[in-house]
């Protein structure tokens, strides 16, 4: 008497989680998330490009026929205020150039500053919140990491020449801006209302790329 045929073995089937696509469930074709650091650089580039769109021609900034000595301190202050509103992006570039020249003249201090910025970026700003910092077999919490970075920043900035170089570069750039703004006659400058409103939010545009610490953005 013939026996009944043996049924084929059942293969295990894994059901994908609700809301996930087949590519994600498979694992091999899952889309790769964009690194946080690359996203940060993209935001920096976009913010800088939007801010530089308000840059005035350098020839207008350096027009020698528009310079004259102010007759009083109040006139110099009025000129400086109007020139700051009109040449705000150019002045920011002048200060940045003075700061960069001050740091480039001292490569060791520049390396210290870059290393400090890299530590802040990779240990705090762009680190995933579920990945603690582990050193010498010990895991550090977010608070301990922040306190360590603040302490290291204080030591490296104020016990080396980095802080003095930054302050001197900012002072030189500020002095150049103040001198130009006081001696540049603003009578030929026209600042309309939309540009004036945009000038009030220029600093916010430059810093719009910053996200919450530990958010990975």
PDB file of C-alpha atoms in Angstrom:
ATOM      1  CA  UNK A   1       0.000   0.000   0.000  1.00  0.00           C
ATOM      2  CA  UNK A   2       1.534   3.323  -1.109  1.00  0.00           C
ATOM      3  CA  UNK A   3       2.215   5.918   1.596  1.00  0.00           C
ATOM      4  CA  UNK A   4       1.023   9.513   1.352  1.00  0.00           C
ATOM      5  CA  UNK A   5       3.551  11.974  -0.210  1.00  0.00           C
ATOM      6  CA  UNK A   6       5.662  13.954   2.278  1.00  0.00           C
ATOM      7  CA  UNK A   7       4.804  17.671   2.232  1.00  0.00           C
ATOM      8  CA  UNK A   8       7.683  20.042   1.355  1.00  0.00           C
ATOM      9  CA  UNK A   9       9.411  21.723   4.345  1.00  0.00           C
ATOM     10  CA  UNK A  10       8.160  25.152   5.280  1.00  0.00           C
ATOM     11  CA  UNK A  11      10.588  28.040   4.824  1.00  0.00           C
ATOM     12  CA  UNK A  12      10.740  30.747   7.518  1.00  0.00           C
ATOM     13  CA  UNK A  13       9.280  34.031   6.351  1.00  0.00           C
ATOM     14  CA  UNK A  14      10.051  37.348   8.050  1.00  0.00           C
ATOM     15  CA  UNK A  15       7.305  39.945   7.822  1.00  0.00           C
ATOM     16  CA  UNK A  16       8.574  43.521   7.437  1.00  0.00           C
ATOM     17  CA  UNK A  17       7.771  45.985  10.165  1.00  0.00           C
ATOM     18  CA  UNK A  18       4.715  48.211   9.580  1.00  0.00           C
ATOM     19  CA  UNK A  19       5.569  51.319   7.619  1.00  0.00           C
ATOM     20  CA  UNK A  20       8.894  50.004   6.295  1.00  0.00           C
ATOM     21  CA  UNK A  21       9.582  49.555   2.596  1.00  0.00           C
ATOM     22  CA  UNK A  22      10.769  46.246   1.131  1.00  0.00           C
ATOM     23  CA  UNK A  23      14.197  47.744   0.448  1.00  0.00           C
ATOM     24  CA  UNK A  24      14.545  48.731   4.068  1.00  0.00           C
ATOM     25  CA  UNK A  25      13.374  45.331   5.301  1.00  0.00           C
ATOM     26  CA  UNK A  26      15.902  43.543   3.096  1.00  0.00           C
ATOM     27  CA  UNK A  27      18.800  45.479   4.559  1.00  0.00           C
ATOM     28  CA  UNK A  28      21.112  45.342   1.557  1.00  0.00           C
ATOM     29  CA  UNK A  29      19.340  48.033  -0.438  1.00  0.00           C
ATOM     30  CA  UNK A  30      18.635  50.377   2.496  1.00  0.00           C
ATOM     31  CA  UNK A  31      19.401  54.005   1.672  1.00  0.00           C
ATOM     32  CA  UNK A  32      22.553  55.341   3.327  1.00  0.00           C
ATOM     33  CA  UNK A  33      21.895  58.325   5.588  1.00  0.00           C
ATOM     34  CA  UNK A  34      23.779  61.483   4.721  1.00  0.00           C
ATOM     35  CA  UNK A  35      26.593  62.097   7.232  1.00  0.00           C
ATOM     36  CA  UNK A  36      25.893  64.874   9.696  1.00  0.00           C
ATOM     37  CA  UNK A  37      29.203  66.593   8.980  1.00  0.00           C
ATOM     38  CA  UNK A  38      28.486  66.740   5.243  1.00  0.00           C
ATOM     39  CA  UNK A  39      25.039  68.154   5.966  1.00  0.00           C
ATOM     40  CA  UNK A  40      26.634  70.743   8.260  1.00  0.00           C
ATOM     41  CA  UNK A  41      29.070  71.815   5.534  1.00  0.00           C
ATOM     42  CA  UNK A  42      26.203  72.070   3.068  1.00  0.00           C
ATOM     43  CA  UNK A  43      24.292  74.357   5.429  1.00  0.00           C
ATOM     44  CA  UNK A  44      27.378  76.483   6.022  1.00  0.00           C
ATOM     45  CA  UNK A  45      27.877  76.840   2.265  1.00  0.00           C
ATOM     46  CA  UNK A  46      24.239  77.797   1.680  1.00  0.00           C
ATOM     47  CA  UNK A  47      24.245  80.338   4.536  1.00  0.00           C
ATOM     48  CA  UNK A  48      27.489  81.912   3.308  1.00  0.00           C
ATOM     49  CA  UNK A  49      26.172  82.095  -0.253  1.00  0.00           C
ATOM     50  CA  UNK A  50      22.967  83.831   0.873  1.00  0.00           C
ATOM     51  CA  UNK A  51      24.912  86.283   3.029  1.00  0.00           C
ATOM     52  CA  UNK A  52      27.441  87.098   0.298  1.00  0.00           C
ATOM     53  CA  UNK A  53      24.615  87.939  -2.094  1.00  0.00           C
ATOM     54  CA  UNK A  54      24.334  91.308  -0.280  1.00  0.00           C
ATOM     55  CA  UNK A  55      28.016  92.142  -0.813  1.00  0.00           C
ATOM     56  CA  UNK A  56      28.688  95.584  -2.259  1.00  0.00           C
ATOM     57  CA  UNK A  57      31.273  96.133  -5.035  1.00  0.00           C
ATOM     58  CA  UNK A  58      34.758  96.522  -3.631  1.00  0.00           C
ATOM     59  CA  UNK A  59      35.378  99.427  -5.974  1.00  0.00           C
ATOM     60  CA  UNK A  60      32.543 101.299  -4.281  1.00  0.00           C
ATOM     61  CA  UNK A  61      34.027 100.497  -0.889  1.00  0.00           C
ATOM     62  CA  UNK A  62      37.467 101.824  -1.885  1.00  0.00           C
ATOM     63  CA  UNK A  63      36.351 104.867  -3.880  1.00  0.00           C
ATOM     64  CA  UNK A  64      38.991 107.451  -2.914  1.00  0.00           C
ATOM     65  CA  UNK A  65      36.860 110.385  -4.045  1.00  0.00           C
ATOM     66  CA  UNK A  66      34.276 109.555  -1.353  1.00  0.00           C
ATOM     67  CA  UNK A  67      36.665 109.963   1.607  1.00  0.00           C
ATOM     68  CA  UNK A  68      36.822 113.104   3.707  1.00  0.00           C
ATOM     69  CA  UNK A  69      37.618 114.038   7.278  1.00  0.00           C
ATOM     70  CA  UNK A  70      34.532 114.247   9.525  1.00  0.00           C
ATOM     71  CA  UNK A  71      33.985 117.630  11.145  1.00  0.00           C
ATOM     72  CA  UNK A  72      32.855 116.257  14.510  1.00  0.00           C
ATOM     73  CA  UNK A  73      32.505 113.064  16.497  1.00  0.00           C
ATOM     74  CA  UNK A  74      28.750 113.021  15.926  1.00  0.00           C
ATOM     75  CA  UNK A  75      29.262 113.190  12.163  1.00  0.00           C
ATOM     76  CA  UNK A  76      31.802 110.367  12.319  1.00  0.00           C
ATOM     77  CA  UNK A  77      29.357 108.281  14.335  1.00  0.00           C
ATOM     78  CA  UNK A  78      26.549 108.980  11.865  1.00  0.00           C
ATOM     79  CA  UNK A  79      28.773 108.017   8.941  1.00  0.00           C
ATOM     80  CA  UNK A  80      29.864 104.833  10.659  1.00  0.00           C
ATOM     81  CA  UNK A  81      26.263 103.821  11.388  1.00  0.00           C
ATOM     82  CA  UNK A  82      25.154 104.308   7.781  1.00  0.00           C
ATOM     83  CA  UNK A  83      28.240 102.637   6.327  1.00  0.00           C
ATOM     84  CA  UNK A  84      27.819  99.663   8.638  1.00  0.00           C
ATOM     85  CA  UNK A  85      24.283  99.164   7.348  1.00  0.00           C
ATOM     86  CA  UNK A  86      25.392  99.441   3.717  1.00  0.00           C
ATOM     87  CA  UNK A  87      28.769  97.629   3.718  1.00  0.00           C
ATOM     88  CA  UNK A  88      27.926  95.069   6.425  1.00  0.00           C
ATOM     89  CA  UNK A  89      29.011  92.034   4.370  1.00  0.00           C
ATOM     90  CA  UNK A  90      32.197  93.728   3.138  1.00  0.00           C
ATOM     91  CA  UNK A  91      33.085  94.758   6.676  1.00  0.00           C
ATOM     92  CA  UNK A  92      32.533  91.202   7.892  1.00  0.00           C
ATOM     93  CA  UNK A  93      34.921  89.986   5.191  1.00  0.00           C
ATOM     94  CA  UNK A  94      37.536  92.553   6.285  1.00  0.00           C
ATOM     95  CA  UNK A  95      37.311  91.395   9.910  1.00  0.00           C
ATOM     96  CA  UNK A  96      37.498  87.747   8.830  1.00  0.00           C
ATOM     97  CA  UNK A  97      40.566  88.511   6.707  1.00  0.00           C
ATOM     98  CA  UNK A  98      42.297  90.247   9.616  1.00  0.00           C
ATOM     99  CA  UNK A  99      41.482  87.329  11.917  1.00  0.00           C
ATOM    100  CA  UNK A 100      42.710  84.785   9.365  1.00  0.00           C
ATOM    101  CA  UNK A 101      45.942  86.686   8.766  1.00  0.00           C
ATOM    102  CA  UNK A 102      46.583  86.831  12.510  1.00  0.00           C
ATOM    103  CA  UNK A 103      46.151  83.058  12.830  1.00  0.00           C
ATOM    104  CA  UNK A 104      48.089  82.176   9.678  1.00  0.00           C
ATOM    105  CA  UNK A 105      51.072  84.111  11.002  1.00  0.00           C
ATOM    106  CA  UNK A 106      51.212  81.634  13.920  1.00  0.00           C
ATOM    107  CA  UNK A 107      50.699  78.102  12.501  1.00  0.00           C
ATOM    108  CA  UNK A 108      51.010  76.346  15.885  1.00  0.00           C
ATOM    109  CA  UNK A 109      48.155  78.375  17.372  1.00  0.00           C
ATOM    110  CA  UNK A 110      46.115  77.738  14.235  1.00  0.00           C
ATOM    111  CA  UNK A 111      46.611  73.978  14.628  1.00  0.00           C
ATOM    112  CA  UNK A 112      45.503  74.190  18.268  1.00  0.00           C
ATOM    113  CA  UNK A 113      42.352  76.063  17.276  1.00  0.00           C
ATOM    114  CA  UNK A 114      41.534  73.611  14.467  1.00  0.00           C
ATOM    115  CA  UNK A 115      42.052  70.657  16.788  1.00  0.00           C
ATOM    116  CA  UNK A 116      39.754  72.228  19.356  1.00  0.00           C
ATOM    117  CA  UNK A 117      37.052  72.844  16.757  1.00  0.00           C
ATOM    118  CA  UNK A 118      37.384  69.259  15.515  1.00  0.00           C
ATOM    119  CA  UNK A 119      36.975  67.962  19.083  1.00  0.00           C
ATOM    120  CA  UNK A 120      33.781  69.993  19.550  1.00  0.00           C
ATOM    121  CA  UNK A 121      32.400  68.797  16.213  1.00  0.00           C
ATOM    122  CA  UNK A 122      33.066  65.070  16.505  1.00  0.00           C
ATOM    123  CA  UNK A 123      32.707  64.611  20.275  1.00  0.00           C
ATOM    124  CA  UNK A 124      29.637  66.785  20.889  1.00  0.00           C
ATOM    125  CA  UNK A 125      27.946  68.548  17.968  1.00  0.00           C
ATOM    126  CA  UNK A 126      27.784  65.668  15.463  1.00  0.00           C
ATOM    127  CA  UNK A 127      27.903  62.710  17.817  1.00  0.00           C
ATOM    128  CA  UNK A 128      24.750  60.592  17.946  1.00  0.00           C
ATOM    129  CA  UNK A 129      22.919  60.882  21.251  1.00  0.00           C
ATOM    130  CA  UNK A 130      22.871  57.079  21.689  1.00  0.00           C
ATOM    131  CA  UNK A 131      26.653  56.741  21.275  1.00  0.00           C
ATOM    132  CA  UNK A 132      28.506  57.869  24.406  1.00  0.00           C
ATOM    133  CA  UNK A 133      32.152  58.888  24.349  1.00  0.00           C
ATOM    134  CA  UNK A 134      34.331  56.007  25.530  1.00  0.00           C
ATOM    135  CA  UNK A 135      37.912  56.675  26.671  1.00  0.00           C
ATOM    136  CA  UNK A 136      40.171  54.176  28.450  1.00  0.00           C
ATOM    137  CA  UNK A 137      37.265  51.771  28.856  1.00  0.00           C
ATOM    138  CA  UNK A 138      34.984  54.331  30.535  1.00  0.00           C
ATOM    139  CA  UNK A 139      31.824  55.767  28.989  1.00  0.00           C
ATOM    140  CA  UNK A 140      31.240  59.489  29.526  1.00  0.00           C
ATOM    141  CA  UNK A 141      27.787  61.053  29.615  1.00  0.00           C
ATOM    142  CA  UNK A 142      26.789  64.109  27.592  1.00  0.00           C
ATOM    143  CA  UNK A 143      27.235  66.356  30.622  1.00  0.00           C
ATOM    144  CA  UNK A 144      30.704  64.998  31.363  1.00  0.00           C
ATOM    145  CA  UNK A 145      31.697  65.372  27.715  1.00  0.00           C
ATOM    146  CA  UNK A 146      30.470  68.966  27.644  1.00  0.00           C
ATOM    147  CA  UNK A 147      32.303  69.850  30.864  1.00  0.00           C
ATOM    148  CA  UNK A 148      35.482  68.250  29.542  1.00  0.00           C
ATOM    149  CA  UNK A 149      35.303  70.184  26.281  1.00  0.00           C
ATOM    150  CA  UNK A 150      34.622  73.458  28.103  1.00  0.00           C
ATOM    151  CA  UNK A 151      37.587  72.870  30.409  1.00  0.00           C
ATOM    152  CA  UNK A 152      39.892  71.944  27.526  1.00  0.00           C
ATOM    153  CA  UNK A 153      38.757  74.998  25.581  1.00  0.00           C
ATOM    154  CA  UNK A 154      39.476  77.278  28.532  1.00  0.00           C
ATOM    155  CA  UNK A 155      42.968  75.837  29.012  1.00  0.00           C
ATOM    156  CA  UNK A 156      43.900  75.891  25.325  1.00  0.00           C
ATOM    157  CA  UNK A 157      42.507  79.365  24.679  1.00  0.00           C
ATOM    158  CA  UNK A 158      43.719  81.265  27.734  1.00  0.00           C
ATOM    159  CA  UNK A 159      46.944  79.418  28.578  1.00  0.00           C
ATOM    160  CA  UNK A 160      48.274  79.625  25.028  1.00  0.00           C
ATOM    161  CA  UNK A 161      48.506  82.459  22.503  1.00  0.00           C
ATOM    162  CA  UNK A 162      45.275  81.471  20.711  1.00  0.00           C
ATOM    163  CA  UNK A 163      43.004  83.848  22.614  1.00  0.00           C
ATOM    164  CA  UNK A 164      45.398  86.799  22.249  1.00  0.00           C
ATOM    165  CA  UNK A 165      45.712  86.172  18.510  1.00  0.00           C
ATOM    166  CA  UNK A 166      41.936  86.027  18.083  1.00  0.00           C
ATOM    167  CA  UNK A 167      41.447  89.217  20.109  1.00  0.00           C
ATOM    168  CA  UNK A 168      44.212  91.066  18.254  1.00  0.00           C
ATOM    169  CA  UNK A 169      42.818  90.005  14.873  1.00  0.00           C
ATOM    170  CA  UNK A 170      39.332  91.166  15.825  1.00  0.00           C
ATOM    171  CA  UNK A 171      40.690  94.472  17.147  1.00  0.00           C
ATOM    172  CA  UNK A 172      42.655  95.134  13.956  1.00  0.00           C
ATOM    173  CA  UNK A 173      39.649  94.289  11.784  1.00  0.00           C
ATOM    174  CA  UNK A 174      37.361  96.426  13.952  1.00  0.00           C
ATOM    175  CA  UNK A 175      39.787  99.353  13.781  1.00  0.00           C
ATOM    176  CA  UNK A 176      39.893  99.152   9.977  1.00  0.00           C
ATOM    177  CA  UNK A 177      36.106  99.051   9.790  1.00  0.00           C
ATOM    178  CA  UNK A 178      35.718 101.977  12.207  1.00  0.00           C
ATOM    179  CA  UNK A 179      38.265 104.099  10.335  1.00  0.00           C
ATOM    180  CA  UNK A 180      36.685 103.403   6.962  1.00  0.00           C
ATOM    181  CA  UNK A 181      33.157 103.980   8.247  1.00  0.00           C
ATOM    182  CA  UNK A 182      34.099 107.318   9.833  1.00  0.00           C
ATOM    183  CA  UNK A 183      35.936 108.728   6.789  1.00  0.00           C
ATOM    184  CA  UNK A 184      33.714 107.306   4.001  1.00  0.00           C
ATOM    185  CA  UNK A 185      31.018 109.829   3.037  1.00  0.00           C
ATOM    186  CA  UNK A 186      27.676 107.963   2.807  1.00  0.00           C
ATOM    187  CA  UNK A 187      25.803 110.639   0.835  1.00  0.00           C
ATOM    188  CA  UNK A 188      25.994 108.604  -2.388  1.00  0.00           C
ATOM    189  CA  UNK A 189      24.777 105.386  -0.757  1.00  0.00           C
ATOM    190  CA  UNK A 190      21.143 104.342  -1.057  1.00  0.00           C
ATOM    191  CA  UNK A 191      19.797 101.670   1.251  1.00  0.00           C
ATOM    192  CA  UNK A 192      16.211 100.701   0.522  1.00  0.00           C
ATOM    193  CA  UNK A 193      13.849  99.250   3.111  1.00  0.00           C
ATOM    194  CA  UNK A 194      14.025  95.582   1.980  1.00  0.00           C
ATOM    195  CA  UNK A 195      17.823  95.649   2.175  1.00  0.00           C
ATOM    196  CA  UNK A 196      17.687  97.342   5.566  1.00  0.00           C
ATOM    197  CA  UNK A 197      15.369  94.641   6.878  1.00  0.00           C
ATOM    198  CA  UNK A 198      17.668  91.991   5.469  1.00  0.00           C
ATOM    199  CA  UNK A 199      20.603  93.618   7.202  1.00  0.00           C
ATOM    200  CA  UNK A 200      18.938  93.254  10.583  1.00  0.00           C
ATOM    201  CA  UNK A 201      18.789  89.472  10.101  1.00  0.00           C
ATOM    202  CA  UNK A 202      22.228  89.050   8.493  1.00  0.00           C
ATOM    203  CA  UNK A 203      23.761  87.578  11.623  1.00  0.00           C
ATOM    204  CA  UNK A 204      20.873  85.140  11.960  1.00  0.00           C
ATOM    205  CA  UNK A 205      21.402  84.029   8.376  1.00  0.00           C
ATOM    206  CA  UNK A 206      25.076  83.396   9.003  1.00  0.00           C
ATOM    207  CA  UNK A 207      24.272  81.228  12.035  1.00  0.00           C
ATOM    208  CA  UNK A 208      21.219  79.445  10.634  1.00  0.00           C
ATOM    209  CA  UNK A 209      23.205  76.283   9.961  1.00  0.00           C
ATOM    210  CA  UNK A 210      23.672  75.563  13.667  1.00  0.00           C
ATOM    211  CA  UNK A 211      21.434  72.903  15.113  1.00  0.00           C
ATOM    212  CA  UNK A 212      20.852  71.530  18.574  1.00  0.00           C
ATOM    213  CA  UNK A 213      23.896  69.915  20.248  1.00  0.00           C
ATOM    214  CA  UNK A 214      23.960  66.171  19.829  1.00  0.00           C
ATOM    215  CA  UNK A 215      21.172  66.236  17.243  1.00  0.00           C
ATOM    216  CA  UNK A 216      23.519  65.278  14.408  1.00  0.00           C
ATOM    217  CA  UNK A 217      22.465  68.286  12.333  1.00  0.00           C
TER     218      UNK A 217
END
